[in-house]
PDB file of C-alpha atoms in Angstrom:
ATOM      1  CA  MET A 527      -0.002   0.007   0.010  1.00  0.00           C
ATOM      2  CA  SER A 528       1.226   3.456  -0.760  1.00  0.00           C
ATOM      3  CA  SER A 529       2.704   5.304   2.211  1.00  0.00           C
ATOM      4  CA  SER A 530       0.549   8.300   1.329  1.00  0.00           C
ATOM      5  CA  LYS A 531      -2.580   6.480   2.452  1.00  0.00           C
ATOM      6  CA  SER A 532      -3.569   7.000   6.045  1.00  0.00           C
ATOM      7  CA  LEU A 533      -5.638   3.825   6.692  1.00  0.00           C
ATOM      8  CA  PRO A 534      -4.431   0.187   6.610  1.00  0.00           C
ATOM      9  CA  ILE A 535      -6.643  -0.862   3.697  1.00  0.00           C
ATOM     10  CA  THR A 536      -4.685  -2.487   0.922  1.00  0.00           C
ATOM     11  CA  LYS A 537      -5.435  -3.157  -2.723  1.00  0.00           C
ATOM     12  CA  GLN A 538      -5.359  -6.908  -1.906  1.00  0.00           C
ATOM     13  CA  MET A 539      -8.115  -6.441   0.694  1.00  0.00           C
ATOM     14  CA  VAL A 540     -10.312  -4.683  -1.927  1.00  0.00           C
ATOM     15  CA  TRP A 541      -9.573  -7.456  -4.476  1.00  0.00           C
ATOM     16  CA  GLN A 542     -10.511 -10.218  -1.985  1.00  0.00           C
ATOM     17  CA  ALA A 543     -13.726  -8.323  -1.094  1.00  0.00           C
ATOM     18  CA  TRP A 544     -14.646  -8.152  -4.790  1.00  0.00           C
ATOM     19  CA  LEU A 545     -14.115 -11.898  -5.188  1.00  0.00           C
ATOM     20  CA  GLN A 546     -16.600 -12.427  -2.393  1.00  0.00           C
ATOM     21  CA  ILE A 547     -19.370 -10.194  -3.612  1.00  0.00           C
ATOM     22  CA  ARG A 548     -19.177 -10.888  -7.334  1.00  0.00           C
ATOM     23  CA  SER A 549     -21.332 -14.048  -7.072  1.00  0.00           C
ATOM     24  CA  ASN A 550     -23.938 -12.619  -4.686  1.00  0.00           C
ATOM     25  CA  GLY A 551     -26.528 -10.192  -5.962  1.00  0.00           C
ATOM     26  CA  LYS A 552     -26.358  -8.597  -9.348  1.00  0.00           C
ATOM     27  CA  ALA A 553     -28.930  -5.812  -8.782  1.00  0.00           C
ATOM     28  CA  ALA A 554     -27.905  -2.207  -9.281  1.00  0.00           C
ATOM     29  CA  GLY A 555     -28.046   0.361  -6.535  1.00  0.00           C
ATOM     30  CA  VAL A 556     -28.877   4.047  -6.739  1.00  0.00           C
ATOM     31  CA  ASP A 557     -26.188   4.668  -9.331  1.00  0.00           C
ATOM     32  CA  GLY A 558     -27.861   2.257 -11.762  1.00  0.00           C
ATOM     33  CA  LYS A 559     -24.621   0.349 -12.306  1.00  0.00           C
ATOM     34  CA  SER A 560     -25.068  -3.420 -12.478  1.00  0.00           C
ATOM     35  CA  LEU A 561     -22.429  -5.937 -11.458  1.00  0.00           C
ATOM     36  CA  THR A 562     -21.708  -6.594 -15.142  1.00  0.00           C
ATOM     37  CA  GLU A 563     -21.119  -2.885 -15.833  1.00  0.00           C
ATOM     38  CA  PHE A 564     -18.917  -2.527 -12.779  1.00  0.00           C
ATOM     39  CA  GLU A 565     -16.871  -5.508 -13.933  1.00  0.00           C
ATOM     40  CA  SER A 566     -16.484  -4.086 -17.443  1.00  0.00           C
ATOM     41  CA  ASN A 567     -14.078  -1.485 -16.006  1.00  0.00           C
ATOM     42  CA  LEU A 568     -13.033  -3.459 -12.966  1.00  0.00           C
ATOM     43  CA  LYS A 569      -9.443  -2.346 -12.651  1.00  0.00           C
ATOM     44  CA  ASP A 570     -10.262   1.356 -12.596  1.00  0.00           C
ATOM     45  CA  ASN A 571     -13.400   0.858 -10.401  1.00  0.00           C
ATOM     46  CA  LEU A 572     -11.498  -1.123  -7.765  1.00  0.00           C
ATOM     47  CA  TYR A 573      -8.536   1.304  -7.798  1.00  0.00           C
ATOM     48  CA  ARG A 574     -10.773   4.341  -7.275  1.00  0.00           C
ATOM     49  CA  LEU A 575     -12.586   2.515  -4.468  1.00  0.00           C
ATOM     50  CA  TRP A 576      -9.357   1.558  -2.736  1.00  0.00           C
ATOM     51  CA  ASN A 577      -7.961   5.055  -3.140  1.00  0.00           C
ATOM     52  CA  ARG A 578     -10.969   6.559  -1.367  1.00  0.00           C
ATOM     53  CA  LEU A 579     -11.206   3.837   1.303  1.00  0.00           C
ATOM     54  CA  ALA A 580      -7.537   3.998   2.207  1.00  0.00           C
ATOM     55  CA  SER A 581      -7.529   7.805   2.400  1.00  0.00           C
ATOM     56  CA  GLY A 582     -10.604   7.980   4.608  1.00  0.00           C
ATOM     57  CA  SER A 583     -12.527   9.895   1.988  1.00  0.00           C
ATOM     58  CA  TYR A 584     -15.111   7.205   1.135  1.00  0.00           C
ATOM     59  CA  PHE A 585     -18.667   8.090   1.885  1.00  0.00           C
ATOM     60  CA  PRO A 586     -21.367   5.494   1.008  1.00  0.00           C
ATOM     61  CA  PRO A 587     -24.123   6.580  -1.354  1.00  0.00           C
ATOM     62  CA  ALA A 588     -27.776   6.235  -0.464  1.00  0.00           C
ATOM     63  CA  VAL A 589     -29.234   2.711  -0.247  1.00  0.00           C
ATOM     64  CA  LYS A 590     -31.944   1.886  -2.734  1.00  0.00           C
ATOM     65  CA  ARG A 591     -35.114   0.611  -1.043  1.00  0.00           C
ATOM     66  CA  VAL A 592     -37.208  -2.111  -2.613  1.00  0.00           C
ATOM     67  CA  GLU A 593     -40.189  -3.759  -1.007  1.00  0.00           C
ATOM     68  CA  ILE A 594     -40.656  -7.518  -1.133  1.00  0.00           C
ATOM     69  CA  PRO A 595     -44.224  -8.798  -0.596  1.00  0.00           C
ATOM     70  CA  LYS A 596     -44.779 -11.027   2.413  1.00  0.00           C
ATOM     71  CA  GLY A 597     -47.257 -13.861   2.832  1.00  0.00           C
ATOM     72  CA  ASP A 598     -49.293 -11.945   5.423  1.00  0.00           C
ATOM     73  CA  GLY A 599     -49.975  -9.095   2.990  1.00  0.00           C
ATOM     74  CA  GLY A 600     -47.244  -6.845   4.274  1.00  0.00           C
ATOM     75  CA  VAL A 601     -43.875  -6.045   2.741  1.00  0.00           C
ATOM     76  CA  ARG A 602     -40.260  -6.645   3.745  1.00  0.00           C
ATOM     77  CA  PRO A 603     -38.085  -3.619   3.072  1.00  0.00           C
ATOM     78  CA  LEU A 604     -34.784  -4.532   1.409  1.00  0.00           C
ATOM     79  CA  GLY A 605     -31.894  -2.129   0.945  1.00  0.00           C
ATOM     80  CA  ILE A 606     -29.690  -2.531  -2.150  1.00  0.00           C
ATOM     81  CA  PRO A 607     -26.252  -0.842  -1.878  1.00  0.00           C
ATOM     82  CA  THR A 608     -24.303   0.019  -5.064  1.00  0.00           C
ATOM     83  CA  VAL A 609     -21.854  -2.608  -6.272  1.00  0.00           C
ATOM     84  CA  ALA A 610     -18.892  -0.467  -5.176  1.00  0.00           C
ATOM     85  CA  ASP A 611     -20.425  -0.017  -1.756  1.00  0.00           C
ATOM     86  CA  ARG A 612     -20.960  -3.786  -1.388  1.00  0.00           C
ATOM     87  CA  VAL A 613     -17.242  -4.263  -2.047  1.00  0.00           C
ATOM     88  CA  ALA A 614     -16.396  -1.574   0.519  1.00  0.00           C
ATOM     89  CA  GLN A 615     -18.616  -3.180   3.082  1.00  0.00           C
ATOM     90  CA  MET A 616     -17.000  -6.537   2.451  1.00  0.00           C
ATOM     91  CA  VAL A 617     -13.539  -5.047   3.114  1.00  0.00           C
ATOM     92  CA  ILE A 618     -14.645  -4.067   6.590  1.00  0.00           C
ATOM     93  CA  LYS A 619     -16.563  -7.303   7.180  1.00  0.00           C
ATOM     94  CA  GLN A 620     -13.504  -9.406   6.353  1.00  0.00           C
ATOM     95  CA  HIS A 621     -11.453  -7.409   8.823  1.00  0.00           C
ATOM     96  CA  LEU A 622     -14.057  -7.551  11.582  1.00  0.00           C
ATOM     97  CA  GLU A 623     -15.292 -11.132  11.289  1.00  0.00           C
ATOM     98  CA  PRO A 624     -12.179 -12.849  12.689  1.00  0.00           C
ATOM     99  CA  LEU A 625     -12.288 -10.537  15.707  1.00  0.00           C
ATOM    100  CA  ILE A 626     -15.972 -11.120  16.488  1.00  0.00           C
ATOM    101  CA  GLU A 627     -16.546 -14.711  15.446  1.00  0.00           C
ATOM    102  CA  PRO A 628     -14.870 -16.345  18.463  1.00  0.00           C
ATOM    103  CA  CYS A 629     -17.323 -14.505  20.784  1.00  0.00           C
ATOM    104  CA  PHE A 630     -20.492 -16.106  19.417  1.00  0.00           C
ATOM    105  CA  ASP A 631     -22.205 -18.973  21.181  1.00  0.00           C
ATOM    106  CA  GLU A 632     -21.743 -22.285  19.482  1.00  0.00           C
ATOM    107  CA  ASP A 633     -25.540 -22.477  19.029  1.00  0.00           C
ATOM    108  CA  SER A 634     -25.595 -19.220  17.009  1.00  0.00           C
ATOM    109  CA  TYR A 635     -26.189 -19.956  13.334  1.00  0.00           C
ATOM    110  CA  GLY A 636     -27.543 -16.769  11.720  1.00  0.00           C
ATOM    111  CA  TYR A 637     -25.112 -15.230   9.151  1.00  0.00           C
ATOM    112  CA  ARG A 638     -22.183 -17.220  10.636  1.00  0.00           C
ATOM    113  CA  PRO A 639     -19.349 -18.385   8.370  1.00  0.00           C
ATOM    114  CA  GLY A 640     -19.350 -22.125   7.875  1.00  0.00           C
ATOM    115  CA  LYS A 641     -22.838 -22.516   9.362  1.00  0.00           C
ATOM    116  CA  SER A 642     -26.118 -23.052   7.624  1.00  0.00           C
ATOM    117  CA  ALA A 643     -29.859 -23.172   8.159  1.00  0.00           C
ATOM    118  CA  HIS A 644     -29.713 -26.933   7.822  1.00  0.00           C
ATOM    119  CA  GLN A 645     -27.348 -27.118  10.759  1.00  0.00           C
ATOM    120  CA  ALA A 646     -29.627 -24.839  12.775  1.00  0.00           C
ATOM    121  CA  LEU A 647     -32.560 -27.191  12.105  1.00  0.00           C
ATOM    122  CA  GLU A 648     -30.563 -30.289  12.982  1.00  0.00           C
ATOM    123  CA  ARG A 649     -29.682 -29.003  16.487  1.00  0.00           C
ATOM    124  CA  PRO A 650     -33.318 -28.830  17.788  1.00  0.00           C
ATOM    125  CA  ARG A 651     -34.126 -32.042  15.971  1.00  0.00           C
ATOM    126  CA  SER A 652     -31.479 -33.826  18.036  1.00  0.00           C
ATOM    127  CA  ARG A 653     -32.367 -32.036  21.243  1.00  0.00           C
ATOM    128  CA  CYS A 654     -36.061 -32.834  21.036  1.00  0.00           C
ATOM    129  CA  TRP A 655     -35.133 -36.238  22.458  1.00  0.00           C
ATOM    130  CA  GLN A 656     -33.651 -34.589  25.564  1.00  0.00           C
ATOM    131  CA  THR A 657     -36.393 -32.012  26.375  1.00  0.00           C
ATOM    132  CA  ASN A 658     -40.092 -31.751  25.672  1.00  0.00           C
ATOM    133  CA  TRP A 659     -40.419 -27.949  25.296  1.00  0.00           C
ATOM    134  CA  VAL A 660     -39.467 -25.326  22.771  1.00  0.00           C
ATOM    135  CA  LEU A 661     -38.994 -21.592  23.172  1.00  0.00           C
ATOM    136  CA  ASP A 662     -39.876 -19.568  20.039  1.00  0.00           C
ATOM    137  CA  LEU A 663     -39.422 -15.753  19.936  1.00  0.00           C
ATOM    138  CA  ASP A 664     -38.774 -12.953  17.490  1.00  0.00           C
ATOM    139  CA  ILE A 665     -37.702  -9.343  17.977  1.00  0.00           C
ATOM    140  CA  LYS A 666     -40.296  -7.349  16.079  1.00  0.00           C
ATOM    141  CA  GLY A 667     -38.837  -4.784  13.649  1.00  0.00           C
ATOM    142  CA  PHE A 668     -35.316  -5.448  14.845  1.00  0.00           C
ATOM    143  CA  PHE A 669     -33.595  -4.391  11.654  1.00  0.00           C
ATOM    144  CA  ASP A 670     -35.696  -1.290  11.400  1.00  0.00           C
ATOM    145  CA  SER A 671     -35.388   0.017  14.942  1.00  0.00           C
ATOM    146  CA  ILE A 672     -32.018  -0.932  16.379  1.00  0.00           C
ATOM    147  CA  ASP A 673     -30.248   1.977  18.049  1.00  0.00           C
ATOM    148  CA  HIS A 674     -27.101   3.153  16.209  1.00  0.00           C
ATOM    149  CA  ASP A 675     -25.313   4.058  19.457  1.00  0.00           C
ATOM    150  CA  LEU A 676     -25.938   0.544  20.763  1.00  0.00           C
ATOM    151  CA  VAL A 677     -24.284  -0.968  17.629  1.00  0.00           C
ATOM    152  CA  LEU A 678     -21.251   1.282  17.931  1.00  0.00           C
ATOM    153  CA  LYS A 679     -20.952   0.691  21.662  1.00  0.00           C
ATOM    154  CA  ALA A 680     -20.895  -3.048  21.022  1.00  0.00           C
ATOM    155  CA  LEU A 681     -18.391  -2.656  18.220  1.00  0.00           C
ATOM    156  CA  VAL A 682     -15.999  -0.787  20.434  1.00  0.00           C
ATOM    157  CA  ARG A 683     -15.758  -3.847  22.654  1.00  0.00           C
ATOM    158  CA  HIS A 684     -14.271  -5.773  19.791  1.00  0.00           C
ATOM    159  CA  THR A 685     -11.976  -3.329  17.990  1.00  0.00           C
ATOM    160  CA  GLY A 686     -10.152  -0.146  18.751  1.00  0.00           C
ATOM    161  CA  ASP A 687      -9.720   0.630  15.043  1.00  0.00           C
ATOM    162  CA  LYS A 688     -11.094   4.096  14.645  1.00  0.00           C
ATOM    163  CA  TRP A 689     -11.274   3.746  10.878  1.00  0.00           C
ATOM    164  CA  VAL A 690     -13.590   0.717  11.303  1.00  0.00           C
ATOM    165  CA  LEU A 691     -15.853   2.685  13.589  1.00  0.00           C
ATOM    166  CA  MET A 692     -15.836   5.629  11.175  1.00  0.00           C
ATOM    167  CA  TYR A 693     -16.946   3.546   8.172  1.00  0.00           C
ATOM    168  CA  VAL A 694     -19.569   1.604  10.118  1.00  0.00           C
ATOM    169  CA  THR A 695     -20.981   4.924  11.383  1.00  0.00           C
ATOM    170  CA  ARG A 696     -21.167   6.216   7.808  1.00  0.00           C
ATOM    171  CA  TRP A 697     -23.023   3.127   6.692  1.00  0.00           C
ATOM    172  CA  LEU A 698     -25.475   3.342   9.602  1.00  0.00           C
ATOM    173  CA  LYS A 699     -26.200   6.980   8.675  1.00  0.00           C
ATOM    174  CA  ALA A 700     -26.387   6.577   4.936  1.00  0.00           C
ATOM    175  CA  PRO A 701     -29.785   7.835   3.622  1.00  0.00           C
ATOM    176  CA  VAL A 702     -32.335   5.638   1.891  1.00  0.00           C
ATOM    177  CA  LEU A 703     -33.798   6.256  -1.557  1.00  0.00           C
ATOM    178  CA  MET A 704     -37.449   5.224  -1.272  1.00  0.00           C
ATOM    179  CA  PRO A 705     -39.416   3.603  -4.156  1.00  0.00           C
ATOM    180  CA  ASP A 706     -41.213   6.989  -4.724  1.00  0.00           C
ATOM    181  CA  GLY A 707     -37.901   8.775  -5.220  1.00  0.00           C
ATOM    182  CA  GLN A 708     -37.850  10.417  -1.756  1.00  0.00           C
ATOM    183  CA  LEU A 709     -34.478  10.537  -0.052  1.00  0.00           C
ATOM    184  CA  VAL A 710     -34.929   9.724   3.672  1.00  0.00           C
ATOM    185  CA  PRO A 711     -32.273  10.232   6.379  1.00  0.00           C
ATOM    186  CA  THR A 712     -31.485   7.225   8.541  1.00  0.00           C
ATOM    187  CA  LEU A 713     -31.850   7.929  12.248  1.00  0.00           C
ATOM    188  CA  LYS A 714     -32.148   4.338  13.479  1.00  0.00           C
ATOM    189  CA  GLY A 715     -32.116   0.815  12.139  1.00  0.00           C
ATOM    190  CA  THR A 716     -30.104  -0.750   9.374  1.00  0.00           C
ATOM    191  CA  PRO A 717     -31.318  -1.764   5.936  1.00  0.00           C
ATOM    192  CA  GLN A 718     -31.641  -5.507   5.290  1.00  0.00           C
ATOM    193  CA  GLY A 719     -29.532  -6.398   2.321  1.00  0.00           C
ATOM    194  CA  GLY A 720     -26.259  -4.734   3.233  1.00  0.00           C
ATOM    195  CA  VAL A 721     -23.136  -6.905   3.286  1.00  0.00           C
ATOM    196  CA  ILE A 722     -22.001  -5.750   6.689  1.00  0.00           C
ATOM    197  CA  THR A 723     -25.487  -5.410   8.205  1.00  0.00           C
ATOM    198  CA  PRO A 724     -25.797  -8.951   9.653  1.00  0.00           C
ATOM    199  CA  LEU A 725     -22.455  -8.644  11.396  1.00  0.00           C
ATOM    200  CA  THR A 726     -23.093  -5.231  12.875  1.00  0.00           C
ATOM    201  CA  GLN A 727     -26.548  -6.365  14.010  1.00  0.00           C
ATOM    202  CA  SER A 728     -25.177  -9.560  15.590  1.00  0.00           C
ATOM    203  CA  ILE A 729     -22.464  -7.859  17.683  1.00  0.00           C
ATOM    204  CA  THR A 730     -25.116  -6.352  19.903  1.00  0.00           C
ATOM    205  CA  PHE A 731     -25.715  -9.837  21.293  1.00  0.00           C
ATOM    206  CA  VAL A 732     -22.155 -10.902  22.019  1.00  0.00           C
TER     207      VAL A 732
END
């Protein structure tokens, strides 16, 4: 990495992040640039992104909101970051995950590397022979209402890297572009669909 860059984000970190996101989600964000379009000028796009990330000058664009119909007649709001922003989020996720992963309970399966929904189902299936009760609960509107200060307070417990806190804060505060074209500021909650969202949500429990 060039000595002129103030943050420890290397070109290799950006490249590895790109390899992770390239196979997941091809939808375009607010800039209208699809994964294919981003890849058509990949070298320049990744260099510009690294340059901004490593200098501390990267600010995430607004998140595009889409609404997915639910079986009960409601909708599930989904946030679609731009392709470049997904790469940027993956850079931070890959830095954070090794620090946070050891803190999770072994029975935690949501969004965990190397764990799956099939494994989560297998655990109660085996335990049903040991106990005859089940506890089922859900936190209503968790993604939409979580307090940003709580997320950042939990994050500080796991890393002292100010640049990580800076970028996570910027993603938490990024505005949302609604389906009607209205740009809405984000005061609480995190959009479902972000690369780093599950990890920043989960750290409030460990």
